[in-house]
PDB file of C-alpha atoms in Angstrom:
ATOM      1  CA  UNK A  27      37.429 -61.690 169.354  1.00  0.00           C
ATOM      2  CA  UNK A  28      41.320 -61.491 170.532  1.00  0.00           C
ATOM      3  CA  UNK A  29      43.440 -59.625 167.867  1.00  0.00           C
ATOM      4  CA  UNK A  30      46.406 -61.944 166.733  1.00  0.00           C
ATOM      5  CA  UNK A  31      49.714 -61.804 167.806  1.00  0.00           C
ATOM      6  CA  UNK A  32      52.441 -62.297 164.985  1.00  0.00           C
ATOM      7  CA  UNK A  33      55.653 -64.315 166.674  1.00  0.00           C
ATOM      8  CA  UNK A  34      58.710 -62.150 166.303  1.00  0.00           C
ATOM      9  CA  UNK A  35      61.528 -64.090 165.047  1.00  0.00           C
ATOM     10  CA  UNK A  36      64.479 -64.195 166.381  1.00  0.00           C
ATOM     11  CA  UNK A  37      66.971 -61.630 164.336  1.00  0.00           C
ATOM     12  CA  UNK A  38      64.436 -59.097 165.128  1.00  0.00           C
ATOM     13  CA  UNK A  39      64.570 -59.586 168.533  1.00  0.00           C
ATOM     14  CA  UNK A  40      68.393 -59.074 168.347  1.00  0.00           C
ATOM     15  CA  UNK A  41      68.109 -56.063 166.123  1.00  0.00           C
ATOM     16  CA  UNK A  42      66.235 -54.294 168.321  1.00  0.00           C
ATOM     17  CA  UNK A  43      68.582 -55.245 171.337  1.00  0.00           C
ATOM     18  CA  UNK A  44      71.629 -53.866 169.323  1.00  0.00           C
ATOM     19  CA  UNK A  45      69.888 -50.933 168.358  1.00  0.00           C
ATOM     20  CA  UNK A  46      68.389 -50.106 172.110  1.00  0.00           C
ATOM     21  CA  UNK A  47      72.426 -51.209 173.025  1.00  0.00           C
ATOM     22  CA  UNK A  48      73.950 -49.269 170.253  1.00  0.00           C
ATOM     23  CA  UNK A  49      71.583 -45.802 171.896  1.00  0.00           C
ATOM     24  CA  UNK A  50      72.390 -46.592 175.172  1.00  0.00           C
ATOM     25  CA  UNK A  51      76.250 -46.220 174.334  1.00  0.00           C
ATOM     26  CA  UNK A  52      75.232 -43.107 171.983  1.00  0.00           C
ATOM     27  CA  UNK A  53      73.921 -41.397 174.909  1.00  0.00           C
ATOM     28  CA  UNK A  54      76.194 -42.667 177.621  1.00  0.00           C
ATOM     29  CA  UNK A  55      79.523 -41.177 175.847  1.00  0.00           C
ATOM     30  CA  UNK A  56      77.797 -38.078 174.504  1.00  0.00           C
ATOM     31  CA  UNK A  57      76.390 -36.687 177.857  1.00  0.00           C
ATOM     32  CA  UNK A  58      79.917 -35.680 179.755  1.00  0.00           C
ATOM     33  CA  UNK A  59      80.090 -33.524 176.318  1.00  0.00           C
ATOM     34  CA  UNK A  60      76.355 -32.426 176.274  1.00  0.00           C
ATOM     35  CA  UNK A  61      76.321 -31.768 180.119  1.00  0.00           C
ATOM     36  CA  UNK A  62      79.525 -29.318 180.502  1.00  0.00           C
ATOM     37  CA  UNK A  63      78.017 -26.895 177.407  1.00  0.00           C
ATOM     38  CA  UNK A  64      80.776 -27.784 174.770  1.00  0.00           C
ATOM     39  CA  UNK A  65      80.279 -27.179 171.367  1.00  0.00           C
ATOM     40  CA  UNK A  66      82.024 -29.900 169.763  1.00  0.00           C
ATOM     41  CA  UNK A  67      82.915 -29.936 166.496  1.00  0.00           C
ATOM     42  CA  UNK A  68      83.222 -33.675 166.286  1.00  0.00           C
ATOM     43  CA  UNK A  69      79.214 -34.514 166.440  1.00  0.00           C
ATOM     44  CA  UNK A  70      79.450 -36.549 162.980  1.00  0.00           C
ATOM     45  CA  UNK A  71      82.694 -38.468 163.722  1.00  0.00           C
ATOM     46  CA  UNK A  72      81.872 -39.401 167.584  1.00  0.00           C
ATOM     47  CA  UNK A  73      78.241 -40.740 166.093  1.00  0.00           C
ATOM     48  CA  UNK A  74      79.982 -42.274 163.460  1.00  0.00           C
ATOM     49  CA  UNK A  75      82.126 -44.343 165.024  1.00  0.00           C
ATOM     50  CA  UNK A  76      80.485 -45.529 168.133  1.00  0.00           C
ATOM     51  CA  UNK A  77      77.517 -46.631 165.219  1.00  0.00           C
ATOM     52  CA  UNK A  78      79.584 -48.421 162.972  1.00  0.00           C
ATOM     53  CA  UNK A  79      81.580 -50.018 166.094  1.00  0.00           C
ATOM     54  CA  UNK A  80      78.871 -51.499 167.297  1.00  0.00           C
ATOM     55  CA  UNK A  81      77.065 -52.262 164.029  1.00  0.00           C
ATOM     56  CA  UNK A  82      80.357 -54.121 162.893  1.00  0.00           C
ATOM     57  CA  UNK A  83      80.671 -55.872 166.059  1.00  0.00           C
ATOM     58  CA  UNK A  84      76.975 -56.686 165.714  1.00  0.00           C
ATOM     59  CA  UNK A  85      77.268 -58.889 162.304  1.00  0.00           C
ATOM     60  CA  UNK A  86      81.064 -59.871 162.946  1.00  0.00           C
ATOM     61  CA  UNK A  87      79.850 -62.213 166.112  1.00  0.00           C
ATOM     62  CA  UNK A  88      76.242 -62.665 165.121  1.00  0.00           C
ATOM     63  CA  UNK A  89      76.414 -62.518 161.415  1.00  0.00           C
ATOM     64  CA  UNK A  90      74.304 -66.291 161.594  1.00  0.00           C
ATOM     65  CA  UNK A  91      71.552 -65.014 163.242  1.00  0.00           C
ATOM     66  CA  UNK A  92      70.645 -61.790 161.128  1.00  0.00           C
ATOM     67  CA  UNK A  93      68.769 -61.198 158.197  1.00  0.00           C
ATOM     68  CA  UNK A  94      72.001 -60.819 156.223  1.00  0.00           C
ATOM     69  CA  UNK A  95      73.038 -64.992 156.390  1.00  0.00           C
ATOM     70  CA  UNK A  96      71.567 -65.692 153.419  1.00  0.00           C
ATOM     71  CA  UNK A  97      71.775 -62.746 151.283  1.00  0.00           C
ATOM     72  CA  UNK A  98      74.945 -62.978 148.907  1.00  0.00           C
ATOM     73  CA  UNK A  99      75.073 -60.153 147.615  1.00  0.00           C
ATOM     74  CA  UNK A 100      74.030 -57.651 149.867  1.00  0.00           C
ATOM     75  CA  UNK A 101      77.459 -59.374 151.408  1.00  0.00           C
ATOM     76  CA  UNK A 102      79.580 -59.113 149.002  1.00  0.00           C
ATOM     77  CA  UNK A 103      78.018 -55.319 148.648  1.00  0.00           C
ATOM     78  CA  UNK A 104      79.024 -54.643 152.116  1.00  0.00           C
ATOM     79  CA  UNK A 105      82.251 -56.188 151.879  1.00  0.00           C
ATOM     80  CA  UNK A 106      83.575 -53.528 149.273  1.00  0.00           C
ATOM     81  CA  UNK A 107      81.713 -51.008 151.380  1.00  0.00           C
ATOM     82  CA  UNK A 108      83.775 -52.153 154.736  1.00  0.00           C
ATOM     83  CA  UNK A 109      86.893 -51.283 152.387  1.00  0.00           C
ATOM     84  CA  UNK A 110      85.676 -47.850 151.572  1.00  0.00           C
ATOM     85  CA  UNK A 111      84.307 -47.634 155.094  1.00  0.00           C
ATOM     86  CA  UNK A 112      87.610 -47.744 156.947  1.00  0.00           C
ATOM     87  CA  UNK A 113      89.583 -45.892 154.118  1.00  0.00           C
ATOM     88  CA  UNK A 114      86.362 -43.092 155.412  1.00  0.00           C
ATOM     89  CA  UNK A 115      87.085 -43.806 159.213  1.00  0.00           C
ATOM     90  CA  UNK A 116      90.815 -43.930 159.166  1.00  0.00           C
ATOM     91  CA  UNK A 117      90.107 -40.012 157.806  1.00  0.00           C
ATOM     92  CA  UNK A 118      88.041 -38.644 160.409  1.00  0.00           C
ATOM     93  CA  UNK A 119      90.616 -40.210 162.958  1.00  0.00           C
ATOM     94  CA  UNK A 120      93.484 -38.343 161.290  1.00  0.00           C
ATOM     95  CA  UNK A 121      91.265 -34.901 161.112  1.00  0.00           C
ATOM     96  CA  UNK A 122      90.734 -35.061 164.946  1.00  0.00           C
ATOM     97  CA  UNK A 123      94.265 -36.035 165.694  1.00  0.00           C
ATOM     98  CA  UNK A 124      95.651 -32.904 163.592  1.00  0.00           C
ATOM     99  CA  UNK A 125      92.669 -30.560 165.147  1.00  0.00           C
ATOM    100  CA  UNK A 126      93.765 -31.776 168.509  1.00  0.00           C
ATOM    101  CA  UNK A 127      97.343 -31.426 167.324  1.00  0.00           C
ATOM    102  CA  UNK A 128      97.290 -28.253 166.497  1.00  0.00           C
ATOM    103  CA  UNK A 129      94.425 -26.420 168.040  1.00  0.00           C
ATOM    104  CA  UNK A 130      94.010 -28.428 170.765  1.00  0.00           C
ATOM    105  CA  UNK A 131      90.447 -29.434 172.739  1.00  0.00           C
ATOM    106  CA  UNK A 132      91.096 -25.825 174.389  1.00  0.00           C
ATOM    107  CA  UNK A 133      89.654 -23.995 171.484  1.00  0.00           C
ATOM    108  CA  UNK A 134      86.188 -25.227 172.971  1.00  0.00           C
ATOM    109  CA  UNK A 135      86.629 -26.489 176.455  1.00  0.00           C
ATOM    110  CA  UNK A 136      88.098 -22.964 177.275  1.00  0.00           C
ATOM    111  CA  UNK A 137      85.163 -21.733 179.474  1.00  0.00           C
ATOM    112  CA  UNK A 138      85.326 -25.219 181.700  1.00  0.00           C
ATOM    113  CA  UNK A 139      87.764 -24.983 185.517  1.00  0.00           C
ATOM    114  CA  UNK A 140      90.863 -26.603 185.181  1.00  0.00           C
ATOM    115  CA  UNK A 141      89.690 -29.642 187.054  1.00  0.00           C
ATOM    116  CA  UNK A 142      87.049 -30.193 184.846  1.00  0.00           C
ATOM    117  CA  UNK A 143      88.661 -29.354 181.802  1.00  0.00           C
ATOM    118  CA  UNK A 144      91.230 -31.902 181.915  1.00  0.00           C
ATOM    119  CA  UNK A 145      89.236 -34.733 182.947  1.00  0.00           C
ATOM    120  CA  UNK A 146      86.908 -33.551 180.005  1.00  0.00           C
ATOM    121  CA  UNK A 147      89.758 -33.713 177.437  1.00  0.00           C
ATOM    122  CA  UNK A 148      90.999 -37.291 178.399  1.00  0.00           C
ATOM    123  CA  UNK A 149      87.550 -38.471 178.468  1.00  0.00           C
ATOM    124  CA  UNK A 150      87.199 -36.700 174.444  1.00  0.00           C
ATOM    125  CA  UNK A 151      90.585 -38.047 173.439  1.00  0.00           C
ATOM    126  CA  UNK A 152      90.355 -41.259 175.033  1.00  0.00           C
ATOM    127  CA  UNK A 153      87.018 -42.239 173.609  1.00  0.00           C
ATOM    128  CA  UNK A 154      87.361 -40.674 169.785  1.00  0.00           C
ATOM    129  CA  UNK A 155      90.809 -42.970 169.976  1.00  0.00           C
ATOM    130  CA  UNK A 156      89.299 -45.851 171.079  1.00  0.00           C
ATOM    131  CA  UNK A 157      85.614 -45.783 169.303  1.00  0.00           C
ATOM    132  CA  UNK A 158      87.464 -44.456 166.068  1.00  0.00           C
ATOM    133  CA  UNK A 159      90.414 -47.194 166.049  1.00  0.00           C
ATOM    134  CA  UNK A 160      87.832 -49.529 167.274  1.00  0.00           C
ATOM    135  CA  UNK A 161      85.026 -49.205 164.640  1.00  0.00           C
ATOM    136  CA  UNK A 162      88.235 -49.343 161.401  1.00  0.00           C
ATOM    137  CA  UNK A 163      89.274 -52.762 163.206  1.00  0.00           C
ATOM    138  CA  UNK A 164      85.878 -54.369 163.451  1.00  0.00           C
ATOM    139  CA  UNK A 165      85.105 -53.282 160.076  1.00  0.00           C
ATOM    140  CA  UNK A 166      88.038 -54.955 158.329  1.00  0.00           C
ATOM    141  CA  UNK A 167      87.398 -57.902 160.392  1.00  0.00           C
ATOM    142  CA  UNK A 168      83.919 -57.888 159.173  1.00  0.00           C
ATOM    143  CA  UNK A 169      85.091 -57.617 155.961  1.00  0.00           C
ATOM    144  CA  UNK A 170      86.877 -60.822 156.074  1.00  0.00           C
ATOM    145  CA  UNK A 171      84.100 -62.284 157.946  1.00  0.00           C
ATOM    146  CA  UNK A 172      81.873 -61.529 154.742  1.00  0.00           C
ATOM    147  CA  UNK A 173      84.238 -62.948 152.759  1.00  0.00           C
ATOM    148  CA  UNK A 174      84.503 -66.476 154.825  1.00  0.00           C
ATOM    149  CA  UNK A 175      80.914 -66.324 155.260  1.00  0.00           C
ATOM    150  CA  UNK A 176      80.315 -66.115 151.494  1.00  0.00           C
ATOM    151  CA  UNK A 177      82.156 -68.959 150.707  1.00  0.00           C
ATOM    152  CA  UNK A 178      80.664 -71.305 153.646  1.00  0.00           C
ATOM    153  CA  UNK A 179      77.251 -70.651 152.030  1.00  0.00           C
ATOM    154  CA  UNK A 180      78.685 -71.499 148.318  1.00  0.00           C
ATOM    155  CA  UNK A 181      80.267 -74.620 149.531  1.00  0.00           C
ATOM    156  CA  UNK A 182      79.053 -75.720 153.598  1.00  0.00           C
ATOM    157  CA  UNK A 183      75.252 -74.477 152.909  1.00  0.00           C
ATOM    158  CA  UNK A 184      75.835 -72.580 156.099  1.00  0.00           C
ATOM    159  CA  UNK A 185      76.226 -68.924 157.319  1.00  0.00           C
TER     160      UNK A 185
END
C-alpha cells in the first residue's frame, strides 16, 4: 500500500520560497563580512533588518495569498507592532550611524589591506543603509496595508 500524499496549499508553498529567499539574502550579504575575519558588532541589526525587509515586503505584495488574509486580529496586532517595529529599527539605524560616526568601521576592519578595507566598508555602510532604511519603509507601508486590508474584509469580503 502507497503512503498518502497531503496537497500543499498554496501559502505554504510561498512561505517556504520567502523563507529559502529570505536565507539566501542572509547568507549572500553576511559572507564578504564572515570571509575577511571581522568581528562585527552589528550581527543583531544586519539580521534584523534584512529579516524584517523581506518579511514586510513578503505580506505588503502578497498579503492575499498568506495565512494572515483572513485573520483580523492577528492584523490589527501586527499593525501596532509595525509602529513599534520601525520606532525599534529607526534606533538601530541611528546606533550604527553614530558608531560609524565616531569610531568608525576601522575599529574592526583594522587588520584588512587598504584595498580591501575600503571596499569592505562601502559594502558594510552601503548595505546597513539600505537594508535598515529599507526594512522601516516596508514596514510602515505594511502597516497601512493592514489597515486597508482590514477594512476590505469588513466591507468588500476580500483580502
Amino acid at each position: 500500500m502507497e503512503p498518502r500524499q497531503y496537497p500543499v496549499s498554496g501559502h505554504w508553498r510561498i512561505t517556504l520560497l520567502w523563507l529559502v529567499l529570505t536565507a539566501f539574502i542572509l547568507v549572500a550579504f553576511s559572507a564578504p563580512i564572515l570571509l575577511n575575519d571581522v568581528e562585527f558588532p552589528f550581527w543583531g541589526s544586519h539580521c534584523l533588518f534584512i529579516v524584517v525587509f523581506m518579511f514586510s515586503i513578503r505580506y505588503l505584495f502578497f498579503l492575499r495569498h498568506s495565512w494572515l488574509a483572513s485573520k483580523q486580529i492577528a492584523k490589527i496586532a501586527l499593525f501596532f507592532l509595525c509602529i513599534w517595529g520601525a520606532f525599534y529599527l529607526v534606533d538601530h539605524i541611528h546606533d550604527f550611524q553614530i558608531f560609524t560616526d565616531e569610531d568608525g568601521l576601522n575599529t574592526f576592519l583594522k587588520h584588512l589591506s587598504n584595498a580591501e578595507y575600503t571596499s569592505l566598508e562601502r559594502f558594510i555602510k552601503a548595505e546597513m543603509i539600505f537594508f535598515g532604511t529599507g526594512s522601516v519603509i516596508a514596514v510602515i507601508f505594511l502597516a497601512f496595508r493592514l489597515v486597508i486590508s482590514v477594512w476590505r474584509w469588513h466591507n468588500l469580503r476580500k483580502a
